[in-house]
Short mmCIF file of C-alpha atoms and ligand atoms in Angstrom, two decimals:
data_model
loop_
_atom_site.label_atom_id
_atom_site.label_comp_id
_atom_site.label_asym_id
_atom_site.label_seq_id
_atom_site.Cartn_x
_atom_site.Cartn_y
_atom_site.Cartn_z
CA UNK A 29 -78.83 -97.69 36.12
CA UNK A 30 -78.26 -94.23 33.97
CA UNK A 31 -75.15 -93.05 34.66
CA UNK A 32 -74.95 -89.89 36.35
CA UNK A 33 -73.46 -86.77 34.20
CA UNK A 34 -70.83 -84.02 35.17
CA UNK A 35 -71.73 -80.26 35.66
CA UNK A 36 -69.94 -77.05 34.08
CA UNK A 37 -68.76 -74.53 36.29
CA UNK A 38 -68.29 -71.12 35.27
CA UNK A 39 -65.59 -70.02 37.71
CA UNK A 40 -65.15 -66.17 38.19
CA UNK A 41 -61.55 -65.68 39.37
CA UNK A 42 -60.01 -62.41 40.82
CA UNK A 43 -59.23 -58.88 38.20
CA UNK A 44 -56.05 -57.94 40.60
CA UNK A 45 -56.53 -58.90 43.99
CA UNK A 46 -55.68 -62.58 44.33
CA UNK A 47 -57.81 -62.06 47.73
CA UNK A 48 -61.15 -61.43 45.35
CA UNK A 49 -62.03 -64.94 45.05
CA UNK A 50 -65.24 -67.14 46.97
CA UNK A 51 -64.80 -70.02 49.32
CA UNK A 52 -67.08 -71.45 46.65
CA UNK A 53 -64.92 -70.68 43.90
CA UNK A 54 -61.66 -72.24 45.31
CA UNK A 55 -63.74 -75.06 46.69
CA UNK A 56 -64.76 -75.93 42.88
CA UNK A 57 -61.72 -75.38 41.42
CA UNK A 58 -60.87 -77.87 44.08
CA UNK A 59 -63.41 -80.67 43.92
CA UNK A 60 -63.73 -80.90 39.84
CA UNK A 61 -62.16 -83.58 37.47
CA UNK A 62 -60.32 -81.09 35.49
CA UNK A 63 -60.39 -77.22 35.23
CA UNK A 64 -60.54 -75.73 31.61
CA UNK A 65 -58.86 -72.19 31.46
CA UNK A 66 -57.74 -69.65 28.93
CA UNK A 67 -54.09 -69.46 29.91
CA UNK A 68 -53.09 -72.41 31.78
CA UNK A 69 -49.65 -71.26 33.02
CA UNK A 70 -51.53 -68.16 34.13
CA UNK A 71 -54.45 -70.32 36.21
CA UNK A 72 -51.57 -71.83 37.53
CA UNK A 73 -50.39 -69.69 39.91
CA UNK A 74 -53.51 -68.65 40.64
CA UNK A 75 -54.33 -72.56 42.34
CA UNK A 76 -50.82 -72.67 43.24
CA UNK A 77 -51.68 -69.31 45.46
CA UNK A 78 -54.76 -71.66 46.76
CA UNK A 79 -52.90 -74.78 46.91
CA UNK A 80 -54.93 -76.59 44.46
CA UNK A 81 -53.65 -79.10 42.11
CA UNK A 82 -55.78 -79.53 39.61
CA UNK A 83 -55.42 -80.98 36.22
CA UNK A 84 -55.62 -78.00 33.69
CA UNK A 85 -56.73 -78.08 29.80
CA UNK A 86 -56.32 -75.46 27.18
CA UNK A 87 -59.41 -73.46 26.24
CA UNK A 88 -58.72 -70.23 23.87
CA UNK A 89 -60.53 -68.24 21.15
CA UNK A 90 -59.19 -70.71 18.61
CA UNK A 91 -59.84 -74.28 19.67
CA UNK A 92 -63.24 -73.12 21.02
CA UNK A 93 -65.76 -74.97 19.12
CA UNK A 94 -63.13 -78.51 19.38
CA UNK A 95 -63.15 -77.78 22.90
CA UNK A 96 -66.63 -77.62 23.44
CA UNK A 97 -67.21 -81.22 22.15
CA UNK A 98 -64.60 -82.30 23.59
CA UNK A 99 -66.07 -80.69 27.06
CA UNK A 100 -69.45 -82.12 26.38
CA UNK A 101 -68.29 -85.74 25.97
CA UNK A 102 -66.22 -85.25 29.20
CA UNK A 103 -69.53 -84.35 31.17
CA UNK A 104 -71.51 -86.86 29.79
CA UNK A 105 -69.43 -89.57 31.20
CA UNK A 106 -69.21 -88.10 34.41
CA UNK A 107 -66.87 -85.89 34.79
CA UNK A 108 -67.16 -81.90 36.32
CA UNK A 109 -65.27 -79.15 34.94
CA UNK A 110 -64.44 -75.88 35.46
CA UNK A 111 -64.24 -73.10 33.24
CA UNK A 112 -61.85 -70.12 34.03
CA UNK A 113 -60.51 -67.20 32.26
CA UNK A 114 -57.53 -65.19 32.90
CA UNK A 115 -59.31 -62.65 34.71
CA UNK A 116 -62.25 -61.98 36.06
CA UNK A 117 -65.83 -63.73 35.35
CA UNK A 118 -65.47 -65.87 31.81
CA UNK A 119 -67.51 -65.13 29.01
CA UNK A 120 -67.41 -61.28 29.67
CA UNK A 121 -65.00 -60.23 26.79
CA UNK A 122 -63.33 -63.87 27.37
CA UNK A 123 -63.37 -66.95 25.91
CA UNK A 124 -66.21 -69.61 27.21
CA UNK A 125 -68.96 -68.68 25.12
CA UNK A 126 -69.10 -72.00 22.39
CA UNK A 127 -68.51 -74.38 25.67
CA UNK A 128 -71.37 -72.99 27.40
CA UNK A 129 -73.61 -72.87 24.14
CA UNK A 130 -72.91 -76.16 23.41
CA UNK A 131 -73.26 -77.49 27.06
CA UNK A 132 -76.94 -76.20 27.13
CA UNK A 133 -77.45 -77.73 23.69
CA UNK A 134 -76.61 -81.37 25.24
CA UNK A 135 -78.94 -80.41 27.70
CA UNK A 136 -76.18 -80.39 30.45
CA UNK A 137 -76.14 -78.59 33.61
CA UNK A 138 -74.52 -74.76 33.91
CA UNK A 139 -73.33 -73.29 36.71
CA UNK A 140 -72.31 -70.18 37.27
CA UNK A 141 -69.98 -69.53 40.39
CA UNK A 142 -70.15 -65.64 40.94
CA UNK A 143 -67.06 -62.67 41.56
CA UNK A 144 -65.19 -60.47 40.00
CA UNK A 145 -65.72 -58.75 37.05
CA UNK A 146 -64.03 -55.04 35.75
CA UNK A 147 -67.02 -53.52 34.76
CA UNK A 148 -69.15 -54.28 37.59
CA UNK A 149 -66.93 -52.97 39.75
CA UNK A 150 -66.48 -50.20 37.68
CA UNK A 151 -70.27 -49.36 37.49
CA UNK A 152 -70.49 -50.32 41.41
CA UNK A 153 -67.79 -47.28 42.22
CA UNK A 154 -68.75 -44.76 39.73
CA UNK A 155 -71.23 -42.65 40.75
CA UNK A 156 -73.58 -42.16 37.87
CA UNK A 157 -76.85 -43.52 36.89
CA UNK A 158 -76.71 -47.73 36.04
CA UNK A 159 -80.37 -48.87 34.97
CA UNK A 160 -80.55 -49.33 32.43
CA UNK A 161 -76.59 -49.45 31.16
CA UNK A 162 -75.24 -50.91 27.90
CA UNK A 163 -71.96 -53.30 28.30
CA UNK A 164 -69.97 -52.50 24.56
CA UNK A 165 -67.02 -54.64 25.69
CA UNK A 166 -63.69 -53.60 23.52
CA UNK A 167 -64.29 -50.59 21.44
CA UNK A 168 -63.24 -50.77 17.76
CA UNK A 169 -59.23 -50.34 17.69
CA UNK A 170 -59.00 -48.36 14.54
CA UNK A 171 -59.73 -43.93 15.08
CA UNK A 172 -62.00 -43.79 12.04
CA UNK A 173 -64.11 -46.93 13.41
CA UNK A 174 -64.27 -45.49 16.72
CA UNK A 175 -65.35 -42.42 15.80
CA UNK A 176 -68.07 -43.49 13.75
CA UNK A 177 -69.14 -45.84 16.75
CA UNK A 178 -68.93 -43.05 19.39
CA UNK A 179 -70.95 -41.09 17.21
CA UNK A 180 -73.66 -43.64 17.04
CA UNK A 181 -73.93 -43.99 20.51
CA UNK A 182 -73.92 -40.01 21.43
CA UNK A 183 -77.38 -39.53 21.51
CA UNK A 184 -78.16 -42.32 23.88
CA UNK A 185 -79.49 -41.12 27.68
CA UNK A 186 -78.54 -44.34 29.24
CA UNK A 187 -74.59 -45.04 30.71
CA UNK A 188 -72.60 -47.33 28.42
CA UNK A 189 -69.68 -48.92 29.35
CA UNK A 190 -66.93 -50.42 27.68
CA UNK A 191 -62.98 -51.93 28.02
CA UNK A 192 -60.41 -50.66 26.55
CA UNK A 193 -56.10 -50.79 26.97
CA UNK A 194 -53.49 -48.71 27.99
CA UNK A 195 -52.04 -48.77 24.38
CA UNK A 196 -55.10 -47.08 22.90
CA UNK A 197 -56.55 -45.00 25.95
CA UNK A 198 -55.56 -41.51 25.22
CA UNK A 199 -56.59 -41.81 21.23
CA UNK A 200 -59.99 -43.10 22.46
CA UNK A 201 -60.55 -40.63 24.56
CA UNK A 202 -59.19 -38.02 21.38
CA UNK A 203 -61.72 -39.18 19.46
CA UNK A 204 -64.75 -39.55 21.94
CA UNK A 205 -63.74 -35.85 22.30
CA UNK A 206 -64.19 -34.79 18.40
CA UNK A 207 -67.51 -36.45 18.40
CA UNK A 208 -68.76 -36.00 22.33
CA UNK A 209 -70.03 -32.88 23.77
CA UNK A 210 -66.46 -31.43 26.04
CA UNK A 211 -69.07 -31.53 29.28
CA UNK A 212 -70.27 -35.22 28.72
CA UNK A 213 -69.24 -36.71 32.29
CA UNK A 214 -67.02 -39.45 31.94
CA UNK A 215 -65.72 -42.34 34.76
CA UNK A 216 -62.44 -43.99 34.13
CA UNK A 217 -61.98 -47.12 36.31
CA UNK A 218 -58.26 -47.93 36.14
CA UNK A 219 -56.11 -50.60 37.43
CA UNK A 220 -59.38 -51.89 40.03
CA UNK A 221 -58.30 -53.95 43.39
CA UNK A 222 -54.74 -53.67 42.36
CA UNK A 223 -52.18 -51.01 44.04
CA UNK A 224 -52.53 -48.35 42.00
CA UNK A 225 -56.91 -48.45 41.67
CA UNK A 226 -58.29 -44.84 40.36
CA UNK A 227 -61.84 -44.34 40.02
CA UNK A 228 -62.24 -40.60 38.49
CA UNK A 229 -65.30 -38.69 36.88
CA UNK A 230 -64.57 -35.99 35.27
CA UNK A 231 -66.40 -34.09 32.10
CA UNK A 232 -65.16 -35.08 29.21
CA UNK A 233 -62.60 -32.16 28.04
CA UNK A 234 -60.68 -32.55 31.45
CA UNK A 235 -60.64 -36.14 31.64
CA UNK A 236 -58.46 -36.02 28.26
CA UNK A 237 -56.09 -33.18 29.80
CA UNK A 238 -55.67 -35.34 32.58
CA UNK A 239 -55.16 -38.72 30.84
CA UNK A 240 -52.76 -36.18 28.60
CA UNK A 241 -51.11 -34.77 30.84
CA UNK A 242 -50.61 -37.41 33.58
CA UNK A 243 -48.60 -40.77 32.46
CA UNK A 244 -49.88 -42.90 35.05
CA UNK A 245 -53.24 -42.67 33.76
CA UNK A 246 -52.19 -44.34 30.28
CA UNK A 247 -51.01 -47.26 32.66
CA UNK A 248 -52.69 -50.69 33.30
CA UNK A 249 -56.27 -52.01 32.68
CA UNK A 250 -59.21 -49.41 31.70
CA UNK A 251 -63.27 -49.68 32.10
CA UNK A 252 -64.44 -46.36 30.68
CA UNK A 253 -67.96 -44.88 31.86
CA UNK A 254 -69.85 -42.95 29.82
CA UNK A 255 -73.01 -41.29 31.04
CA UNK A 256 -75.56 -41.11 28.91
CA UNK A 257 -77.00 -38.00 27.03
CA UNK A 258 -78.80 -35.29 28.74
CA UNK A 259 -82.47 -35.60 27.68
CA UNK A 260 -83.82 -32.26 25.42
CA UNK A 261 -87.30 -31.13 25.81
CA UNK A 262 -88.60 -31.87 22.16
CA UNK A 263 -90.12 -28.32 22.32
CA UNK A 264 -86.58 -26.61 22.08
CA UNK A 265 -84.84 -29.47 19.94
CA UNK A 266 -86.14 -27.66 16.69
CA UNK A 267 -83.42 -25.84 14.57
CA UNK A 268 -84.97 -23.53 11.37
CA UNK A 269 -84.77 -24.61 8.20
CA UNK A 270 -81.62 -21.90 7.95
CA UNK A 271 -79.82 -23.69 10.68
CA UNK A 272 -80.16 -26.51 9.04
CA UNK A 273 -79.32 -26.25 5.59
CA UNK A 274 -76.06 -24.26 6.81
CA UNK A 275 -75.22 -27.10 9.31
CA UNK A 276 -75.62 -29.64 6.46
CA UNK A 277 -73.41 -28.37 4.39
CA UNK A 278 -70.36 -27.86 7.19
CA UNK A 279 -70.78 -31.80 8.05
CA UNK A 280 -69.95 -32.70 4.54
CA UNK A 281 -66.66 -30.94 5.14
CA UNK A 282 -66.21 -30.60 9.15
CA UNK A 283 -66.43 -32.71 12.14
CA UNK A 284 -69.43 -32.82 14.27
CA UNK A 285 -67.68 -30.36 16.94
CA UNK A 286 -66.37 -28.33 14.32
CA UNK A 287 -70.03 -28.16 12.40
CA UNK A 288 -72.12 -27.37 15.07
CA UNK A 289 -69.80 -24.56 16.42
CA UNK A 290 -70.05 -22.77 13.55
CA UNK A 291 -73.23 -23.25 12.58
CA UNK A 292 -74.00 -21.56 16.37
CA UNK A 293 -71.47 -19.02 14.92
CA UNK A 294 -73.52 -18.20 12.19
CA UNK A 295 -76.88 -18.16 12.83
CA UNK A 296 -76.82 -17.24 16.65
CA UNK A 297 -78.93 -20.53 17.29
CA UNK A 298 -78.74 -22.91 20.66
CA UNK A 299 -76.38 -25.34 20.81
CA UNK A 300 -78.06 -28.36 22.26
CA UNK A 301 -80.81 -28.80 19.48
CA UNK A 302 -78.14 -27.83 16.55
CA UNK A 303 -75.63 -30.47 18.34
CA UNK A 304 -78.22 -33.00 18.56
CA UNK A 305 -79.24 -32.29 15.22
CA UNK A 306 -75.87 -33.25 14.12
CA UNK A 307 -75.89 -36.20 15.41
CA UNK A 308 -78.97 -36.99 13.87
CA UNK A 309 -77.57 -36.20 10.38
CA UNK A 310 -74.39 -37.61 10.73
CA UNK A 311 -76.01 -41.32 11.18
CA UNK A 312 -77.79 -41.35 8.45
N1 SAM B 428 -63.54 -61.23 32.08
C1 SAM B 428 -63.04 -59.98 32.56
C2 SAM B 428 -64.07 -59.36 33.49
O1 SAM B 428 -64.87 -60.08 34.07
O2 SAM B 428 -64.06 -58.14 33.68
C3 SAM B 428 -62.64 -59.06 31.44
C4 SAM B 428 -61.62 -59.64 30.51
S1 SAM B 428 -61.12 -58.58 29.21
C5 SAM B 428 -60.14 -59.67 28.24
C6 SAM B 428 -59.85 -57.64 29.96
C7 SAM B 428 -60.23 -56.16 30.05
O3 SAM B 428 -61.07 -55.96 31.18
C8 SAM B 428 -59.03 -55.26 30.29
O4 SAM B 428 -58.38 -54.89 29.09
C9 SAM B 428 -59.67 -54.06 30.96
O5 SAM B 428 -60.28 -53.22 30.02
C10 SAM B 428 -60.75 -54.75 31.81
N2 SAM B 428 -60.19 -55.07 33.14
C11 SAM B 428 -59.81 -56.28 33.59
N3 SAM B 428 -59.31 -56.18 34.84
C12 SAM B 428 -59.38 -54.86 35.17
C13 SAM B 428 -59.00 -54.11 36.32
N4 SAM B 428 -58.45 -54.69 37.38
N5 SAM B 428 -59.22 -52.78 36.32
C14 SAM B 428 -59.80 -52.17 35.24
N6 SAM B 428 -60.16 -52.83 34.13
C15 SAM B 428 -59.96 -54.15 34.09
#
């Protein structure tokens, strides 16, 4: 007789709310032979909450791809495990993704057990449009980086999303600003199921007075929403030759905002098809 192999779970646990968990979920984390977490004091009092105890292994960015044969072994002589991060559903910006990988490669069974997750909620709560969206988890840490990566992703019509921390928060949103059209609608998802949850849209100009201005909003956990560019009619997205030689020249020396401004200044053209433009030129 073939002896019967374990399953992975992939255990979404709560963002805030110790309440945002499934009767599945705890039942898992329950009824497996050992749970596999990011942070195992953290899981911790997360079972203790749920009365579940549980044996609990280590599982972090940098024992990942030990861990994973380690895990594979484990299920192949029977045992279950779960897999849990620190917040939220694994995998998304979390560890989990070698175990799982590796688990398919032994041709073992994955299973997901569904719940929380920031920027689902986020997107869920927003108010702007989701299909398609693009998930960019963290954003580069570094201003010059950031810029360069906003920039990239200006011209796009479709929402992106990303995570970012308190610590860097208010420089993000500087330099989505220098590189961003100031109306550019923007959703910041802060601090979700927990006491102090704000879900604001605001264009893009005010949403950095506010986060400015207001201390509370450089507080806690951050998904940032960014709808996507307005569509232009290809008809009026054509800038003259002038327009274009002048606005050249300016983004060899000037930011984006700066550039297009006075190239507007200048020749008296539209600013949607010299701003687009821009962009155009800048990526090249
Ligand atoms: N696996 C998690 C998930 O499913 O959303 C994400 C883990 S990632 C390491 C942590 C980041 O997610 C935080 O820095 C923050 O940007 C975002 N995040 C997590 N919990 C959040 C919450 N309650 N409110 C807003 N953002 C949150």
């Amino acid at each position: 007789m073939t002896k019967e192999t374990g399953k992975l779970y992939v255990v979404a646990t709560p963002i805030g709310n110790l309440a945002d968990i499934t009767f599945r979920a705890v039942e898992t984390l329950k009824s497996v032979n050992l749970i596999a977490a990011e942070d195992t004091r953290h899981v911790k009092m997360l079972l203790q909450h749920y009365g579940i105890s549980n044996k609990v292994i280590a599982l972090h960015q940098h024992n990942e791809d030990k861990a994973a044969v380690e895990i594979v072994e484990k299920l192949r002589s029977g045992l279950s495990i779960a897999l849990v991060s620190d917040a939220g559903t694994p995998l998304i910006s979390d560890p989990g993704m070698p175990v799982v990988k590796a688990v398919h490669e032994a041709n073992l069974t994955v299973v997901p057990i569904v719940g929380a997750c920031a920027l689902i909620a986020g997107l869920s709560a927003a108010g702007v449009a989701i299909t398609p969206f693009t998930f960019e988890g963290f954003v580069p840490r570094t201003s010059s980086a950031r810029k360069t990566f906003f920039s990239e992703r200006a011209a796009i019509s479709t929402t992106w999303v990303f995570y970012e921390s308190c610590h860097r928060i208010l420089d993000c949103l500087h330099d989505m600003a220098a590189v961003l059209p100031a109306e550019r609608s923007i959703v910041i998802a802060r601090e979700l199921t927990k006491l102090h949850e704000t879900i604001v849209k605001l264009p893009l100009a005010e949403m950095l007075v506010l986060v400015e201005t207001d201390a509370n909003m450089q507080r806690g956990e951050f998904v940032v929403i960014v709808e996507g560019a307005e569509k232009i009619d290809v008809s009026e997205n054509v800038i003259t030759a002038d327009q274009e030689r002048i606005l050249k020249l300016l983004l060899t020396e000037c930011s984006v905002k700066k550039a297009v401004d006075l190239t507007v200044e200048i020749t008296g053209g539209k600013k949607k098809p010299i701003y687009q433009a821009a962009l155009t030129f800048n990526n090249r």
